[in-house]
Short mmCIF file of C-alpha atoms and ligand atoms in Angstrom, two decimals:
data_model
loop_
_atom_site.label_atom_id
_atom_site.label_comp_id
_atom_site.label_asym_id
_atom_site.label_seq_id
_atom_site.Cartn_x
_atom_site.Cartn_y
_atom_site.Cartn_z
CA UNK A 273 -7.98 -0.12 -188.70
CA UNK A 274 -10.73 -2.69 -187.99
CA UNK A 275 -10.06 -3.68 -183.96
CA UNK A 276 -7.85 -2.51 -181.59
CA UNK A 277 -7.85 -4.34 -178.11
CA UNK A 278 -6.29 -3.30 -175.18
CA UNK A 279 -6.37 -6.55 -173.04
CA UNK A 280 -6.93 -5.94 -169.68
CA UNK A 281 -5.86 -9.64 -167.81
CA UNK A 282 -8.04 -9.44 -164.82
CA UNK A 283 -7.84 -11.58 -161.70
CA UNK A 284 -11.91 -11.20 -161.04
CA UNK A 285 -14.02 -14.09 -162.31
CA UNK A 286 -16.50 -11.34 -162.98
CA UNK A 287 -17.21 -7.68 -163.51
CA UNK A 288 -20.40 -5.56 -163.27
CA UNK A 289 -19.68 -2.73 -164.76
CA UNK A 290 -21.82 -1.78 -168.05
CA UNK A 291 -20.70 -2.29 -171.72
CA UNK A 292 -20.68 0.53 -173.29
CA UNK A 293 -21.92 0.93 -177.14
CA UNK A 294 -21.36 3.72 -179.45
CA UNK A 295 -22.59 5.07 -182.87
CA UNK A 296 -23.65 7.73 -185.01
CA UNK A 297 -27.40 6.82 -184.45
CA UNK A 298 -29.84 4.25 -184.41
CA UNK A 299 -27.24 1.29 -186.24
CA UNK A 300 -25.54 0.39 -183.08
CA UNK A 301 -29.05 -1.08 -181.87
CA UNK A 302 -27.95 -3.83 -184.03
CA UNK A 303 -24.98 -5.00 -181.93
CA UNK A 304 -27.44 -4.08 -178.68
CA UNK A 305 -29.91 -5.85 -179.53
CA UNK A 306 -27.80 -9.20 -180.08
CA UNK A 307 -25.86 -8.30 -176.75
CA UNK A 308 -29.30 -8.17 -174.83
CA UNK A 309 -30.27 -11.46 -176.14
CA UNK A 310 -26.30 -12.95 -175.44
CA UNK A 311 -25.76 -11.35 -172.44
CA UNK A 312 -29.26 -10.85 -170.61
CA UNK A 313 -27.55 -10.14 -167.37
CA UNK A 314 -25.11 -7.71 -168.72
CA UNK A 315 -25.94 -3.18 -167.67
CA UNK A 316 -25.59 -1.35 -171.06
CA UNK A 317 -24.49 2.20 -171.88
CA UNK A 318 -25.56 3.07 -175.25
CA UNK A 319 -24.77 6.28 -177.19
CA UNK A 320 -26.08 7.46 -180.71
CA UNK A 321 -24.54 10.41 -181.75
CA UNK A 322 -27.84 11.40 -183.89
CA UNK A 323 -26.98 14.91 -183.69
CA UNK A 324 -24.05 14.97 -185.36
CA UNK A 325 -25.41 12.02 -187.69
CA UNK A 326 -24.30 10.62 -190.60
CA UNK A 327 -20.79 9.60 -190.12
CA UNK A 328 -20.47 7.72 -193.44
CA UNK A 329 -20.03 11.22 -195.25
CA UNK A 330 -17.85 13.10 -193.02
CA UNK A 331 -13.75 13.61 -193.75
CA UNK A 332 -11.72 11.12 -191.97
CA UNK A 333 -10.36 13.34 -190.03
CA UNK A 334 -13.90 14.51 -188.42
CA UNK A 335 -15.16 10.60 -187.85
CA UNK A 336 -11.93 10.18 -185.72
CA UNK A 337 -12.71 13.51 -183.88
CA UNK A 338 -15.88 12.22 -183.26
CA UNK A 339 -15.04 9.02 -182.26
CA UNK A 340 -12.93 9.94 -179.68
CA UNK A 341 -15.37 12.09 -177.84
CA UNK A 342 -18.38 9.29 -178.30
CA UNK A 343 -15.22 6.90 -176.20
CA UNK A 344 -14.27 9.82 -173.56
CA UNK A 345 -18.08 10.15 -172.84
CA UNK A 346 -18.81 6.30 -172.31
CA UNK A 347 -15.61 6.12 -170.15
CA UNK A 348 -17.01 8.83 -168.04
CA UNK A 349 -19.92 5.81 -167.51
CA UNK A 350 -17.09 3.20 -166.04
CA UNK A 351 -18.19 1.28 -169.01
CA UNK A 352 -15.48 -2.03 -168.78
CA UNK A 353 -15.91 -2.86 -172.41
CA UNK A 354 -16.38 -0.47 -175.79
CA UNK A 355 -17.51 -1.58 -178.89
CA UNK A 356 -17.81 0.78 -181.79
CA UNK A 357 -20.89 -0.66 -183.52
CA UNK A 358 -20.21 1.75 -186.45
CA UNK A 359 -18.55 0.60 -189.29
CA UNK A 360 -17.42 4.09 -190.17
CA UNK A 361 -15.91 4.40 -187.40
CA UNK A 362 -14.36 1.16 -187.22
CA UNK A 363 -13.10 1.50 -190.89
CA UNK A 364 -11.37 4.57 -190.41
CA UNK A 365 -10.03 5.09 -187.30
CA UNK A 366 -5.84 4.88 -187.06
CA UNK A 367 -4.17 1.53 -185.66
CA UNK A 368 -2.67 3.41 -182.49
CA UNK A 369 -6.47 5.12 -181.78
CA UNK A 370 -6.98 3.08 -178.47
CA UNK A 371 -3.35 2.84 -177.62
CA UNK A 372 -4.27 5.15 -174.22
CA UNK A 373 -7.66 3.33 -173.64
CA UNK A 374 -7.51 1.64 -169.86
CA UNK A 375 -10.49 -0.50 -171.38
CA UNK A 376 -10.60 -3.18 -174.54
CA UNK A 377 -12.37 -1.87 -177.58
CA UNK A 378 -13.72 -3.32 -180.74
CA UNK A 379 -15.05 -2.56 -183.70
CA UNK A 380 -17.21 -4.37 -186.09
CA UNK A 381 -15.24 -4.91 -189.12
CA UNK A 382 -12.69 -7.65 -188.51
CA UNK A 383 -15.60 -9.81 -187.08
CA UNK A 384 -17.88 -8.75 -190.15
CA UNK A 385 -14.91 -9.86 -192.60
CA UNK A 386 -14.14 -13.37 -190.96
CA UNK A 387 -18.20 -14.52 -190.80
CA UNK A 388 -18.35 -13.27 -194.37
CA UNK A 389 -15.35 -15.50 -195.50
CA UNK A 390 -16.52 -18.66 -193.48
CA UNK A 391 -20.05 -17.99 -195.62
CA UNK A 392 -18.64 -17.50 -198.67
CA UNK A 393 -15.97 -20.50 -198.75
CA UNK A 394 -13.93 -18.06 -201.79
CA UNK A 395 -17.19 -17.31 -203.71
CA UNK A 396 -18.01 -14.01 -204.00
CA UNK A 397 -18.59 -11.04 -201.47
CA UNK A 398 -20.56 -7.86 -202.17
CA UNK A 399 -20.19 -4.84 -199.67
CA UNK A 400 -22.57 -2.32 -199.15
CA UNK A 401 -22.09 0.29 -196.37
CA UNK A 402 -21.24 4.31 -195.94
CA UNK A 403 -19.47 6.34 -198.77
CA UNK A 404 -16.75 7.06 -196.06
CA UNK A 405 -16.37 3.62 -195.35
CA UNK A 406 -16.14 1.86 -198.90
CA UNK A 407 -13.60 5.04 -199.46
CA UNK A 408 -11.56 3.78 -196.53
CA UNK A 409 -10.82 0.00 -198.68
CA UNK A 410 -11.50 -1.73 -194.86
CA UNK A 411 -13.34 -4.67 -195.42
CA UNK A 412 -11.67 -4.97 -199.19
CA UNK A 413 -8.18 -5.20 -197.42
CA UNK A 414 -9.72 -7.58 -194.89
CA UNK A 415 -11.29 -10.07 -197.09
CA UNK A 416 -8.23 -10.12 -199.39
CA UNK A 417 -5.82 -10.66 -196.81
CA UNK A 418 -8.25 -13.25 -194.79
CA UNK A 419 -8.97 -15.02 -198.46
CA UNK A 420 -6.87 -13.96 -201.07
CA UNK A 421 -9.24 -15.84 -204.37
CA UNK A 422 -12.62 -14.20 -203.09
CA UNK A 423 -13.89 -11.65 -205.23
CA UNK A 424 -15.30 -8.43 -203.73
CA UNK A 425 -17.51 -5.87 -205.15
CA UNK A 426 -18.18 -2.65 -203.47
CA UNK A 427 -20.68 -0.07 -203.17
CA UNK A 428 -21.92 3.04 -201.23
CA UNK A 429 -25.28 3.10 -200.21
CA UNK A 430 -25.38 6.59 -198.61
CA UNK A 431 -29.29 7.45 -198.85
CA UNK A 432 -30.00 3.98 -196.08
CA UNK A 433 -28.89 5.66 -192.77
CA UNK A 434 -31.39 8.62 -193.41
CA UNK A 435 -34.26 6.11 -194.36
CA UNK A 436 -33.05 4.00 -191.33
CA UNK A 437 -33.25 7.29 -189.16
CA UNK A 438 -36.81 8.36 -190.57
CA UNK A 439 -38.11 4.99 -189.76
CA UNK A 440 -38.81 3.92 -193.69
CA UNK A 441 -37.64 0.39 -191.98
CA UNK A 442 -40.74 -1.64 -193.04
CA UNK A 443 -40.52 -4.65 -195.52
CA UNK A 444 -43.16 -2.90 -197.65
CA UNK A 445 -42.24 0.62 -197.90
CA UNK A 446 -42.52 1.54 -201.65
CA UNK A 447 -39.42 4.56 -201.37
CA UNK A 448 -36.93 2.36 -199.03
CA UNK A 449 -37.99 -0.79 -202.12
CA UNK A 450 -36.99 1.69 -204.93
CA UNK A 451 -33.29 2.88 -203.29
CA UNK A 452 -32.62 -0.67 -202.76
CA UNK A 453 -33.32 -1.25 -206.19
CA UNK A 454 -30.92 1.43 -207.30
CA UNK A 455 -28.55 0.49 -204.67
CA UNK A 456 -28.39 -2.83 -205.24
CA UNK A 457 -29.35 -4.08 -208.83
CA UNK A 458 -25.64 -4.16 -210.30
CA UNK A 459 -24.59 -6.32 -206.82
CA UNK A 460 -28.00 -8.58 -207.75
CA UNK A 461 -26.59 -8.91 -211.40
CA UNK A 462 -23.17 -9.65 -210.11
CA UNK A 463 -24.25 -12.71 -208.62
CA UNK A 464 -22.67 -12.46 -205.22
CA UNK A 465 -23.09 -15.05 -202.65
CA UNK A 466 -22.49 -13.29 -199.45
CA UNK A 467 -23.75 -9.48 -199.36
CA UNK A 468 -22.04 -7.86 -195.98
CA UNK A 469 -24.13 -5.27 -194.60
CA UNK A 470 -21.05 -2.82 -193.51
CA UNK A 471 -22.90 -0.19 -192.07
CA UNK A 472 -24.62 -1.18 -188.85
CA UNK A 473 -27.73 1.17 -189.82
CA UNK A 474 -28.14 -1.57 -193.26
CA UNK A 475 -29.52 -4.42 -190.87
CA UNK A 476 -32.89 -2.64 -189.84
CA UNK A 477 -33.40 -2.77 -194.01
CA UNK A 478 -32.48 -6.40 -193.72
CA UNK A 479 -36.09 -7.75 -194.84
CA UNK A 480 -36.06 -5.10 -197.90
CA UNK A 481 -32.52 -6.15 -198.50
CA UNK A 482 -33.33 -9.86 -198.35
CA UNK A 483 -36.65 -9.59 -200.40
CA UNK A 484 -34.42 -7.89 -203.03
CA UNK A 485 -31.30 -9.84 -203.24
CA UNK A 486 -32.99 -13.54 -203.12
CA UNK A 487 -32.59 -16.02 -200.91
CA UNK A 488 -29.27 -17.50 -202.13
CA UNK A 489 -27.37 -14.38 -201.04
CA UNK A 490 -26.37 -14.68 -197.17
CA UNK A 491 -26.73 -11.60 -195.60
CA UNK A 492 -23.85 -10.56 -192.55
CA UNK A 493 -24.74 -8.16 -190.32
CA UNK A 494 -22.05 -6.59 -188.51
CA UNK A 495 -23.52 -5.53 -185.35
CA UNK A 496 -24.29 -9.12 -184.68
CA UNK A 497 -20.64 -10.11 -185.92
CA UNK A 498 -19.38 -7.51 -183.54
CA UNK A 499 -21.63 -8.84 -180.51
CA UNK A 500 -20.57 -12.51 -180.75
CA UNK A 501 -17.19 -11.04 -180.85
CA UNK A 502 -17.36 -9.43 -177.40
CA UNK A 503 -19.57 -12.14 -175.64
CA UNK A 504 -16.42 -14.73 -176.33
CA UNK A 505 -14.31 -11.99 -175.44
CA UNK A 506 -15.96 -10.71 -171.95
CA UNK A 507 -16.19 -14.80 -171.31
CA UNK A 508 -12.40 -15.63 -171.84
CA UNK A 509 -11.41 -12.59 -170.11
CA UNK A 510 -13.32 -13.17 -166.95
CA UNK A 511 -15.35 -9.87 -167.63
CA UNK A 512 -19.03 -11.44 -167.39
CA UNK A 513 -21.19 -9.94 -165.35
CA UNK A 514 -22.12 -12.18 -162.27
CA UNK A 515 -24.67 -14.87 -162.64
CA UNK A 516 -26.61 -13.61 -159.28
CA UNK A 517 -26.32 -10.24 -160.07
CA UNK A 518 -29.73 -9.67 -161.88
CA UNK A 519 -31.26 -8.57 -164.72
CA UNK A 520 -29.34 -6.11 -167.26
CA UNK A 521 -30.40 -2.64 -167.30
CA UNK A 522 -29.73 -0.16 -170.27
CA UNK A 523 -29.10 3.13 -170.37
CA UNK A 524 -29.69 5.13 -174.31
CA UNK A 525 -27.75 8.70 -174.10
CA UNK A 526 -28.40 10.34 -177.39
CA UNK A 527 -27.49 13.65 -179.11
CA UNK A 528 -30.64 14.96 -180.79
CA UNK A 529 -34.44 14.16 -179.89
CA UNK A 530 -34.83 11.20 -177.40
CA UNK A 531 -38.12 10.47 -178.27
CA UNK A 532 -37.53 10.09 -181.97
CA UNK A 533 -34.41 7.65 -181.54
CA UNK A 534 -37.04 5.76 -179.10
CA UNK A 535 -39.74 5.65 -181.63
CA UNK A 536 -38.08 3.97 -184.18
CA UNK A 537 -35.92 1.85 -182.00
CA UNK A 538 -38.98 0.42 -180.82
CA UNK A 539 -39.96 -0.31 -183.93
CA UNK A 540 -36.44 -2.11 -184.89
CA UNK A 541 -36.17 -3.62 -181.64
CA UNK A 542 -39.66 -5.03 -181.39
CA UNK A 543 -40.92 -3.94 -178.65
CA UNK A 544 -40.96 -0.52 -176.01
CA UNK A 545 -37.89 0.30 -175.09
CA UNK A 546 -36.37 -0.85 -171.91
CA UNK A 547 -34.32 1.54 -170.01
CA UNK A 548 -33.87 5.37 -169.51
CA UNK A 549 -33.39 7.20 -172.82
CA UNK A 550 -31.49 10.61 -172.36
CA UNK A 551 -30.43 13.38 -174.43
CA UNK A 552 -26.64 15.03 -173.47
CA UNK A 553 -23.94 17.30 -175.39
CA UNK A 554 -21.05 15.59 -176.37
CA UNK A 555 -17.78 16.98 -177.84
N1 LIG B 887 -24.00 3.09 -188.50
C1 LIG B 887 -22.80 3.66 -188.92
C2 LIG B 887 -21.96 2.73 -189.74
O1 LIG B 887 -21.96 1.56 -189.41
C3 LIG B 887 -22.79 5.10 -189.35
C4 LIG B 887 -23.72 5.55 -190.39
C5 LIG B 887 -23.59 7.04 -190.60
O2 LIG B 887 -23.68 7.77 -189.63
O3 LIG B 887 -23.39 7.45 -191.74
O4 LIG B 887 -21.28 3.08 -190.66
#
């Protein structure tokens, strides 16, 4: 299942209360970091699960456990939005998974799948992203059914969340050039037009990626997709924060070492980060 929605039809012209953003780790920062620049006046709850990191090669059965608890902790935050900005998640979680949810949730990978399309006008669509993903068929099923003539190809890329993670994010980094390489030289030989980067950690490789692939391969990054998603959303809904209320403030809860998800979220996000970063137990 790639988005469930629970659409709450609210009479308020605005709401205040935080979005709240989940993942496994540091990949979610991709949907943040497009929110923040979307949505300046928006309060954001952000969780990264980096404890119990990867996702992308855990059973099905334990990503859905684990997405459930990352969703009852950010509803303990009055959060008035969720977006799983993990494709993992978002690729294997079951239709009915928010049926109880009192908020609207998203994930990243219808929003990934319809950009891609629109870029691709029935060429040719590689996906990279986590073994458990690509496993789960997701964006596959998606594409086919959006575009029925566009050819995918597929493949896991499982060593780029724990080079994301270690902060081997830099365009020049000689190990992060060589698993792209082997990653991604049957994809280059393919000759795809569109590459979708289905694992939110793959855009903080996006120069390496680019470098690699050339620039006549479009590159869609679904944290982004997901973000533009719940902008238009939050907007038709009447769930923007007000206009006088002030500047956003986040809020980073994290599973394992706060100060190493801050280091290298600096890094990614260009700058110190803004807001409280806090470690907690979940689940
Ligand atoms: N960033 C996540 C995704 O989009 C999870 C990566 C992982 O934990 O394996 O798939």
């Amino acid at each position: 299942m790639n988005i469930q929605q629970n659409h709450r039809v609210s009479s308020m012209k605005y709401d205040n209360r935080p979005i709240g953003v989940f993942d496994s780790g540091l990949g979610g920062l991709t949907a943040f970091k497009e929110l923040r620049r979307l949505l300046p006046q928006e309060d954001i709850v952000y969780f990264g699960d980096t404890g119990r990191l990867p996702y992308g090669t855990k059973s099905r059965e334990t990503i859905i456990r684990y997405a459930s608890q990352d969703v009852d902790f950010l509803l303990q935050h009055q959060v008035k939005m969720i977006i799983a900005a993990c494709g993992t998640v978002s690729a294997n979680i079951p239709k009915d998974f928010t049926k109880f949810l009192s908020v609207p949730f998203t994930g990243v990978v219808t929003h990934t799948c319809a950009a891609a399309c629109a870029a691709a006008k029935g060429g040719h669509i590689g996906v990279i992203a986590t073994p458990a993903t690509i496993r789960s068929g997701a964006y596959e099923k998606l594409i086919h059914s959006l575009s029925p003539e566009t050819k995918v190809t597929s493949a896991p890329c499982p060593l780029f969340v724990p080079l994301v993670e270690s902060g081997f994010i830099q365009r020049d980094n000689p190990v992060t050039r060589l698993v792209v390489e082997q990653y991604l030289s049957p994809l280059r030989c393919s000759g795809i037009d569109v590459l979708i980067l289905g694992c939110t950690h793959y855009p903080l490789l996006a120069d390496v990626i680019g470098d690699y692939m050339g620039e006549s391969v479009t590159l869609i990054d679904s944290g982004r997709s997901a973000a533009l998603y719940a902008r238009d959303f939050l907007s038709e809904q009447g769930l923007l924060a007000s206009h006088d209320k002030g500047p956003g403030t986040n809020h980073f809860y994290v599973s394992d070492s706060a100060e190493d998800f801050s280091k290298v979220a600096s890094v990614f996000l260009g700058e110190a980060i803004r807001g409280e970063v806090s470690r907690v137990a979940v689940g």
